[in-house]
Amino acid sequence: MQQIERSWDMLKPSARAQVSLNPIRNWVEHVVPEVEKAGKKEGRPEKKIVFLLGDPTAYPKFQTPNEYKEIAVNSVGKIDGYTDFFGDIKVRTQLAEVLSSHHRKLEADDIILASGGSGALFYATLALAKPGDKILMPRPTFPLVKAFADFYGIQVVFYDLNPGTWQVNILELEYIYEQNPDIKFILVNSPSNPMGSELSPQALKEIVNFCERYNLPIVSDEIYENMIFEKREFKFISDYTKTVPVLRCSGLTKKCLVPGWRLGWLALYGEGDTFKQVKQALRNISNILLMPNTICQAALCEVYKKSLDIIPEKMDELHARYKALHHGLHDAYGISVGETKGAMYATLIINTEEFSDINSSIDFAKKLQQEQNVLVFPGELFYGEKFVRLVICCDLEIIEEACQRIKQFCLDHKKV
């Protein structure tokens, strides 16, 4: 048999691995260093202000509370072996009680524990769609589900949120579905990453009615469910329907200030045997990935309940930072601060027509880094345009300094 001549320089990655890209991580790992190498403006401020990744624990006011750490420490040894691959049955039973709604009493079998909120989204996407299928996603949106879809050959159809208010245009949804009647599910994200916006009760009702008409299940990304300004009660989309199947993705990671714990869940809301086959599909997937770590499973319910007391105070802190940003940039040239209702993000809306040499939010972000040493994410990473996203967990003094730099940057690029 003729042998193929081989050498180590022939080793190639798979085609799927090469299309697997998380845009925001790519920006941090590759674009930011490239922009830095390309040169910085003379006289640029020495202190770097970073508004990039949404890790609250990177900032003093939003580090993991000691109460949560004590719970985790005391959880060591409670569950040391393999659990059911959906997660420990006792933990899921307790969580089902917490997540039950007035429409539906959940059972342990309706809860699947996962590696963070992203793991829950991964489960939902793969359980409902196969290569070649279409899914409906908002734009702008967090890019991870699109990355999953690209990796598995699932087609993404976007529906645009109304700029500024970031609400849903139901007429556009109707038109899109008419053109794509084979869509498998609609993704909803509220409170939103990147905008920090919240879908109104009217928008939630319209989405539910739309899904009712077309027998379309909902995958709802609600990882920021408790992170709402002004201590308002958050409305889950599952509260607005008794019949439309809802796969609700959430977790401890962000709203409990423990992103590194990587513990999320998928909760299934539906009537009768709606999810019978989907549950088997989810079990097949979880049998491959196994279950999340057991120390965090044992701590889950106690930390979740404790967060209901602690997080409102943290949201007051975040709201103060948003108001400081809004006040500091209210008279900035060529930009405006987008409306934020919760989460840990704010957006700057860019009127590119008012600038001499800024044609996109990518231009804005790169030049802001080079000239003012302020790092932000451009809207294109979230499949939007003409806005940049800021994480607002940092100290108030940093936000105030950033406002001065951003205002100066805008004046430097003012169209004459």
PDB file of C-alpha atoms in Angstrom, residues 176-283:
ATOM      1  CA  ILE A 176     -39.758  37.619   8.284  1.00  0.00           C
ATOM      2  CA  TYR A 177     -41.794  34.569   9.221  1.00  0.00           C
ATOM      3  CA  GLU A 178     -43.761  34.726   5.984  1.00  0.00           C
ATOM      4  CA  GLN A 179     -40.438  34.531   4.138  1.00  0.00           C
ATOM      5  CA  ASN A 180     -39.068  31.816   6.461  1.00  0.00           C
ATOM      6  CA  PRO A 181     -41.931  29.578   7.651  1.00  0.00           C
ATOM      7  CA  ASP A 182     -39.471  26.796   8.535  1.00  0.00           C
ATOM      8  CA  ILE A 183     -37.891  28.722  11.463  1.00  0.00           C
ATOM      9  CA  LYS A 184     -37.437  26.434  14.480  1.00  0.00           C
ATOM     10  CA  PHE A 185     -37.528  28.942  17.349  1.00  0.00           C
ATOM     11  CA  ILE A 186     -37.244  32.614  18.271  1.00  0.00           C
ATOM     12  CA  LEU A 187     -34.573  33.859  20.678  1.00  0.00           C
ATOM     13  CA  VAL A 188     -35.540  36.642  23.093  1.00  0.00           C
ATOM     14  CA  ASN A 189     -33.057  38.445  25.360  1.00  0.00           C
ATOM     15  CA  SER A 190     -34.301  40.690  28.179  1.00  0.00           C
ATOM     16  CA  PRO A 191     -32.686  42.350  30.073  1.00  0.00           C
ATOM     17  CA  SER A 192     -30.380  42.727  27.143  1.00  0.00           C
ATOM     18  CA  ASN A 193     -26.706  42.329  26.547  1.00  0.00           C
ATOM     19  CA  PRO A 194     -25.423  44.595  24.948  1.00  0.00           C
ATOM     20  CA  MET A 195     -28.031  47.333  25.416  1.00  0.00           C
ATOM     21  CA  GLY A 196     -29.089  46.914  29.044  1.00  0.00           C
ATOM     22  CA  SER A 197     -32.638  47.386  27.757  1.00  0.00           C
ATOM     23  CA  GLU A 198     -35.774  45.553  28.863  1.00  0.00           C
ATOM     24  CA  LEU A 199     -38.658  44.416  26.692  1.00  0.00           C
ATOM     25  CA  SER A 200     -41.910  46.090  27.725  1.00  0.00           C
ATOM     26  CA  PRO A 201     -44.943  44.059  28.841  1.00  0.00           C
ATOM     27  CA  GLN A 202     -46.589  45.034  25.546  1.00  0.00           C
ATOM     28  CA  ALA A 203     -43.616  43.697  23.566  1.00  0.00           C
ATOM     29  CA  LEU A 204     -43.641  40.429  25.527  1.00  0.00           C
ATOM     30  CA  LYS A 205     -47.368  40.001  24.851  1.00  0.00           C
ATOM     31  CA  GLU A 206     -46.864  40.689  21.133  1.00  0.00           C
ATOM     32  CA  ILE A 207     -44.072  38.129  20.905  1.00  0.00           C
ATOM     33  CA  VAL A 208     -46.180  35.521  22.707  1.00  0.00           C
ATOM     34  CA  ASN A 209     -49.154  36.194  20.415  1.00  0.00           C
ATOM     35  CA  PHE A 210     -46.898  35.959  17.361  1.00  0.00           C
ATOM     36  CA  CYS A 211     -45.540  32.599  18.559  1.00  0.00           C
ATOM     37  CA  GLU A 212     -49.046  31.380  19.338  1.00  0.00           C
ATOM     38  CA  ARG A 213     -50.146  32.089  15.758  1.00  0.00           C
ATOM     39  CA  TYR A 214     -47.210  30.232  14.200  1.00  0.00           C
ATOM     40  CA  ASN A 215     -46.574  27.467  16.760  1.00  0.00           C
ATOM     41  CA  LEU A 216     -43.104  28.819  17.385  1.00  0.00           C
ATOM     42  CA  PRO A 217     -41.277  27.968  20.640  1.00  0.00           C
ATOM     43  CA  ILE A 218     -39.385  30.678  22.549  1.00  0.00           C
ATOM     44  CA  VAL A 219     -35.823  30.436  23.840  1.00  0.00           C
ATOM     45  CA  SER A 220     -35.556  33.224  26.407  1.00  0.00           C
ATOM     46  CA  ASP A 221     -32.139  34.418  27.601  1.00  0.00           C
ATOM     47  CA  GLU A 222     -32.878  35.857  31.051  1.00  0.00           C
ATOM     48  CA  ILE A 223     -29.453  35.634  32.672  1.00  0.00           C
ATOM     49  CA  TYR A 224     -29.855  39.232  33.965  1.00  0.00           C
ATOM     50  CA  GLU A 225     -33.348  38.610  35.359  1.00  0.00           C
ATOM     51  CA  ASN A 226     -32.659  40.123  38.810  1.00  0.00           C
ATOM     52  CA  MET A 227     -30.456  42.946  37.533  1.00  0.00           C
ATOM     53  CA  ILE A 228     -33.140  45.623  37.157  1.00  0.00           C
ATOM     54  CA  PHE A 229     -32.885  49.304  38.085  1.00  0.00           C
ATOM     55  CA  GLU A 230     -35.207  50.994  40.573  1.00  0.00           C
ATOM     56  CA  LYS A 231     -36.157  47.725  42.304  1.00  0.00           C
ATOM     57  CA  ARG A 232     -38.839  47.001  39.717  1.00  0.00           C
ATOM     58  CA  GLU A 233     -40.296  43.509  39.391  1.00  0.00           C
ATOM     59  CA  PHE A 234     -38.939  41.723  36.346  1.00  0.00           C
ATOM     60  CA  LYS A 235     -41.498  40.130  34.037  1.00  0.00           C
ATOM     61  CA  PHE A 236     -40.640  36.727  32.564  1.00  0.00           C
ATOM     62  CA  ILE A 237     -42.006  35.996  29.103  1.00  0.00           C
ATOM     63  CA  SER A 238     -43.279  32.657  30.440  1.00  0.00           C
ATOM     64  CA  ASP A 239     -45.662  34.650  32.675  1.00  0.00           C
ATOM     65  CA  TYR A 240     -47.556  35.821  29.582  1.00  0.00           C
ATOM     66  CA  THR A 241     -48.524  32.452  28.132  1.00  0.00           C
ATOM     67  CA  LYS A 242     -50.064  29.171  29.206  1.00  0.00           C
ATOM     68  CA  THR A 243     -49.556  27.435  25.876  1.00  0.00           C
ATOM     69  CA  VAL A 244     -46.438  28.630  24.012  1.00  0.00           C
ATOM     70  CA  PRO A 245     -43.413  26.468  24.911  1.00  0.00           C
ATOM     71  CA  VAL A 246     -40.717  28.547  26.614  1.00  0.00           C
ATOM     72  CA  LEU A 247     -37.158  27.381  27.231  1.00  0.00           C
ATOM     73  CA  ARG A 248     -35.902  29.815  29.842  1.00  0.00           C
ATOM     74  CA  CYS A 249     -32.109  30.175  30.123  1.00  0.00           C
ATOM     75  CA  SER A 250     -30.639  31.717  33.253  1.00  0.00           C
ATOM     76  CA  GLY A 251     -28.124  31.050  35.997  1.00  0.00           C
ATOM     77  CA  LEU A 252     -26.104  32.215  38.972  1.00  0.00           C
ATOM     78  CA  THR A 253     -23.247  33.648  36.963  1.00  0.00           C
ATOM     79  CA  LYS A 254     -24.053  37.338  36.445  1.00  0.00           C
ATOM     80  CA  LYS A 255     -26.910  38.234  38.744  1.00  0.00           C
ATOM     81  CA  CYS A 256     -25.207  36.555  41.707  1.00  0.00           C
ATOM     82  CA  LEU A 257     -21.790  38.015  40.829  1.00  0.00           C
ATOM     83  CA  VAL A 258     -20.148  34.590  40.376  1.00  0.00           C
ATOM     84  CA  PRO A 259     -19.397  34.249  36.624  1.00  0.00           C
ATOM     85  CA  GLY A 260     -16.480  31.916  37.316  1.00  0.00           C
ATOM     86  CA  TRP A 261     -18.728  29.365  39.009  1.00  0.00           C
ATOM     87  CA  ARG A 262     -20.176  28.501  35.570  1.00  0.00           C
ATOM     88  CA  LEU A 263     -23.559  27.348  36.787  1.00  0.00           C
ATOM     89  CA  GLY A 264     -26.690  28.011  34.768  1.00  0.00           C
ATOM     90  CA  TRP A 265     -29.948  26.266  34.024  1.00  0.00           C
ATOM     91  CA  LEU A 266     -32.574  25.627  31.417  1.00  0.00           C
ATOM     92  CA  ALA A 267     -36.180  25.669  32.681  1.00  0.00           C
ATOM     93  CA  LEU A 268     -38.930  24.255  30.464  1.00  0.00           C
ATOM     94  CA  TYR A 269     -42.418  25.809  30.516  1.00  0.00           C
ATOM     95  CA  GLY A 270     -45.078  23.988  28.523  1.00  0.00           C
ATOM     96  CA  GLU A 271     -48.295  22.002  28.740  1.00  0.00           C
ATOM     97  CA  GLY A 272     -48.676  18.233  28.991  1.00  0.00           C
ATOM     98  CA  ASP A 273     -46.191  16.319  26.856  1.00  0.00           C
ATOM     99  CA  THR A 274     -44.988  19.394  24.958  1.00  0.00           C
ATOM    100  CA  PHE A 275     -41.360  18.762  25.912  1.00  0.00           C
ATOM    101  CA  LYS A 276     -41.394  14.945  26.036  1.00  0.00           C
ATOM    102  CA  GLN A 277     -39.201  14.431  22.966  1.00  0.00           C
ATOM    103  CA  VAL A 278     -37.135  17.561  23.607  1.00  0.00           C
ATOM    104  CA  LYS A 279     -36.284  16.323  27.106  1.00  0.00           C
ATOM    105  CA  GLN A 280     -34.928  13.109  25.623  1.00  0.00           C
ATOM    106  CA  ALA A 281     -32.862  15.156  23.171  1.00  0.00           C
ATOM    107  CA  LEU A 282     -31.558  17.274  26.037  1.00  0.00           C
ATOM    108  CA  ARG A 283     -30.677  14.122  27.952  1.00  0.00           C
TER     109      ARG A 283
END
